Amino acid sequence: MANQDDKFKKVIAHAKEYGYIFQSSEIYDGLSAVYDYGQNGVELKNNIRDYWWKSMVQMHQNIVGLDSAIFMHPTTWKASGHVDAFNDPLIDNKDSKKRYRADVLIEDHAEKLLIKAKKEINKAAKRFGDAFDEEQYRTTNPRVVGYLQKRDEILARMGKSLENEDLEDVKALIEELEIADPETGSRNWTEVRQFNLMFGTKLGASADSAMDLYLRPETAQGIFVNFLNVQKTGRMKIPFGIAQTGKAFRNEIVARQFIFRMREFEQMEMQFFVQPGEELKWYEYWKDTRLKWHLSLGMGEENYRFHDHDKLAHYANAAADIEFNFPFGFKELEGIHSRTDFDLKAHEEYSGKKLKFFDPQRNESYVPYVVETSIGLDRMFLAVFSNSLKEEVLDDGSTRTVLKLPSILAPTKVAVFPLVKKDGLPEIAQEIIDNLKWDLTVLYDEKDAVGKRYRRQDAAGTPYCITVDHQTLEDQTVTLRERDSMAQRRIKIDDLEDILRAELSMKRWLD
Ligand code: ATP
């Protein structure tokens, strides 16, 4: 645990030191769970968004984009169920005065049982060597079976209690499991209460005519209310999707995990409209497709897992999370939800307008079912950033800090150095920059020894460095150095563009 905490602290410190993430309003001591993206952060964030957008919209002939407003008519949130049901169960510790989400306390407890089971399995794997059959051990070893059964029981009971709004049982479960305040160890809890996560605001100047509004807690509803606009004007045929990225706001109860859980954050969502009855087929398709997108970034298959929901939201008939191995353990990164026709039907009812698709092949109209994929851009940023930050011991015994960002996402793609600040080398470096900057983000650095400049770019996440030296004057070649392998190659200046373009193309990464 101490190790995890250390790693996470390093991530946060590095994000600040290299201009990725600053606390919002820092000079006023910050604002809780709100963050700003610095000069490198904004580039990384834009690149992640772009990578998602291209994989969704550009790569699918039947998916189009949308940019709907943050403010929406207040009835939207009545229809969607957010006014009545967008709650989290909260619990306070009477001694520490700290506030927690009751469901998260229970989930964390259940996760510990899973970790215990995994430890037993790993120990046995070592003992038995090649002859080890994990599946058999998992289902027959009494200790492992006990841990896993207990975990399933806990999650199932919590899911049921939350579904039935039985908050007393949620509290009882916390007491039975003897769950303590993770920070102080106290077990002196209040009752569990529901807390609505939407931020309210007002539209209009005078008190009597002002209208109560909400800041949208998800981007999805903007897509639902525009469903027919897009379908008709884009002449879209089912199945088709609408993708959108944008800010969402939630008054989160607990916000102590950096950009993992923010009060203002950005979502990347895609709603896929399908024929009723075909939704589970498409649900499987999107689970598979989204996992492949994550794996394309090369951050390690072992760092992802699916988690099927025990407690389904009021609108869903199937739901799973893609969880990622964050510095504080496996947590939700993305949700894939089969939302049925809940949203469109509700908007039909509340607006009195038809939201049906006329299917020319079947010669009938129906309200489509929806499968959505929903990922937090900031959470994806944290996954990429924390996974990339490494301390490496080199052959000579020294260490280097390196941010091994997938190069397609890196803020600066190439740094160009003249070996010395004279003999015409800076001018050649500048010429190289002027040639590459059309398609790539490029940076010039002439300060300090080259070794030091390499280290600086390693820590900032720049995948390639180019050094211009005296040999360049003779044969028009430069050194191309790769961040991860630290390998250096001599390359003709004329070949740089083609080589870098090939390495950094969307096709090479996404395909
Ligand atoms: P959680 O259980 O972590 O609160 P959720 O299930 O409420 O998340 P969804 O409503 O499914 O989340 O939102 C879809 C995605 O939006 C999440 O998978 C996550 O990546 C992102 N997200 C949700 N809430 C936040 C937040 N407060 N800060 C950053 N990202 C968030």
Coordinates of N, CA, C and O and ligand atoms in Angstrom, one line a residue, residues 86 88 101 218 250 252 259-263 265-267 269 309 315 321 332-335 337 372 374-379, ligand 1:
F86 N -30.2 10.2 -9.7 CA -28.7 10.3 -9.9 C -28.1 10.6 -8.6 O -27.6 11.7 -8.3
D88 N -25.7 9.2 -5.2 CA -24.8 8.2 -4.6 C -25.1 8.1 -3.1 O -25.5 9.0 -2.5
R101 N -18.2 7.3 0.0 CA -19.3 6.7 -0.7 C -19.5 5.3 -0.1 O -18.5 4.5 -0.1
E218 N -23.8 14.3 -17.7 CA -23.3 13.3 -18.8 C -23.6 14.0 -20.1 O -24.5 14.8 -20.3
R250 N -20.2 16.8 -12.0 CA -20.8 16.0 -10.9 C -20.3 16.5 -9.6 O -19.1 16.6 -9.4
E252 N -19.3 15.3 -6.9 CA -18.9 14.1 -6.3 C -18.7 14.2 -4.8 O -18.2 15.2 -4.3
I259 N -7.1 13.3 -10.8 CA -8.0 13.5 -11.9 C -8.9 12.2 -12.1 O -9.6 12.1 -13.1
F260 N -8.8 11.2 -11.2 CA -9.6 10.0 -11.4 C -11.1 10.4 -11.2 O -12.0 10.0 -11.9
R261 N -11.3 11.2 -10.1 CA -12.7 11.6 -9.9 C -12.7 13.1 -9.7 O -12.3 13.6 -8.7
M262 N -13.3 13.8 -10.7 CA -13.3 15.3 -10.7 C -14.7 15.8 -10.6 O -15.6 15.1 -10.9
R263 N -14.8 17.0 -10.2 CA -16.2 17.6 -10.2 C -16.5 18.2 -11.6 O -17.7 18.3 -12.0
F265 N -15.3 17.4 -15.5 CA -14.5 16.5 -16.3 C -15.0 16.4 -17.7 O -16.0 17.0 -18.0
E266 N -14.3 15.6 -18.5 CA -14.7 15.5 -19.9 C -15.0 14.1 -20.2 O -14.3 13.2 -19.8
Q267 N -16.1 13.9 -20.9 CA -16.5 12.5 -21.4 C -16.3 12.3 -22.9 O -16.4 13.3 -23.6
E269 N -18.3 10.0 -25.4 CA -19.4 9.0 -25.4 C -19.9 8.7 -26.8 O -19.8 9.6 -27.7
H309 N -21.6 -5.5 -14.2 CA -22.2 -4.8 -13.1 C -23.2 -5.8 -12.4 O -23.9 -6.5 -13.0
Y315 N -31.7 2.3 -16.3 CA -32.0 2.3 -17.8 C -31.4 1.1 -18.5 O -31.6 0.9 -19.7
D321 N -17.9 -2.7 -17.1 CA -16.8 -1.6 -17.1 C -15.6 -2.3 -17.7 O -15.3 -3.5 -17.4
E332 N -12.7 1.5 -12.5 CA -13.4 1.7 -13.8 C -12.7 2.8 -14.6 O -12.4 3.9 -14.1
L333 N -12.5 2.5 -15.9 CA -12.0 3.4 -16.8 C -13.1 3.8 -17.9 O -13.2 5.0 -18.3
E334 N -13.9 2.8 -18.3 CA -14.9 3.0 -19.3 C -16.1 2.2 -19.0 O -15.9 1.1 -18.5
G335 N -17.3 2.6 -19.4 CA -18.5 1.8 -19.2 C -19.1 1.5 -20.6 O -19.1 2.4 -21.5
H337 N -22.7 0.2 -21.9 CA -24.0 -0.1 -21.3 C -25.1 -0.3 -22.4 O -25.1 0.4 -23.4
E372 N -24.3 2.1 -25.4 CA -23.4 3.2 -25.4 C -22.0 2.8 -24.9 O -21.9 1.8 -24.1
S374 N -18.9 4.8 -23.0 CA -18.7 6.0 -22.2 C -17.4 6.0 -21.5 O -17.2 5.2 -20.6
I375 N -16.5 6.9 -21.9 CA -15.1 6.9 -21.2 C -14.8 8.3 -20.8 O -15.1 9.3 -21.4
G376 N -14.2 8.4 -19.6 CA -13.8 9.7 -19.1 C -12.4 10.1 -19.7 O -11.5 9.3 -19.6
L377 N -12.3 11.2 -20.4 CA -11.1 11.6 -21.0 C -10.0 11.8 -20.0 O -8.8 11.4 -20.2
D378 N -10.4 12.4 -18.8 CA -9.4 12.7 -17.8 C -8.9 11.4 -17.2 O -7.7 11.2 -16.8
R379 N -9.8 10.4 -17.0 CA -9.5 9.1 -16.5 C -8.5 8.4 -17.4 O -7.6 7.7 -17.0
Ligands
ATP1 P1 -17.9 5.9 -11.0 O1 -18.6 4.6 -10.6 O2 -16.4 5.8 -11.0 O3 -18.5 7.1 -10.2 P2 -19.8 6.0 -13.1 O4 -20.1 4.6 -13.2 O5 -20.7 6.9 -12.4 O6 -18.3 6.1 -12.5 P3 -20.5 6.7 -15.7 O7 -21.6 7.5 -15.3 O8 -20.7 5.4 -16.4 O9 -19.5 6.6 -14.5 O10 -19.5 7.7 -16.6 C1 -18.8 7.1 -17.7 C2 -17.3 7.4 -17.5 O11 -17.1 8.8 -17.2 C3 -16.6 6.7 -16.4 O12 -16.2 5.4 -16.9 C4 -15.4 7.5 -16.1 O13 -14.3 7.2 -17.0 C5 -15.9 8.9 -16.4 N1 -16.3 9.6 -15.1 C6 -17.4 9.5 -14.4 N2 -17.4 10.3 -13.3 C7 -16.2 10.9 -13.4 C8 -15.5 11.9 -12.5 N3 -16.2 12.4 -11.5 N4 -14.3 12.4 -12.9 C9 -13.7 11.9 -14.0 N5 -14.2 11.0 -14.8 C10 -15.5 10.5 -14.5

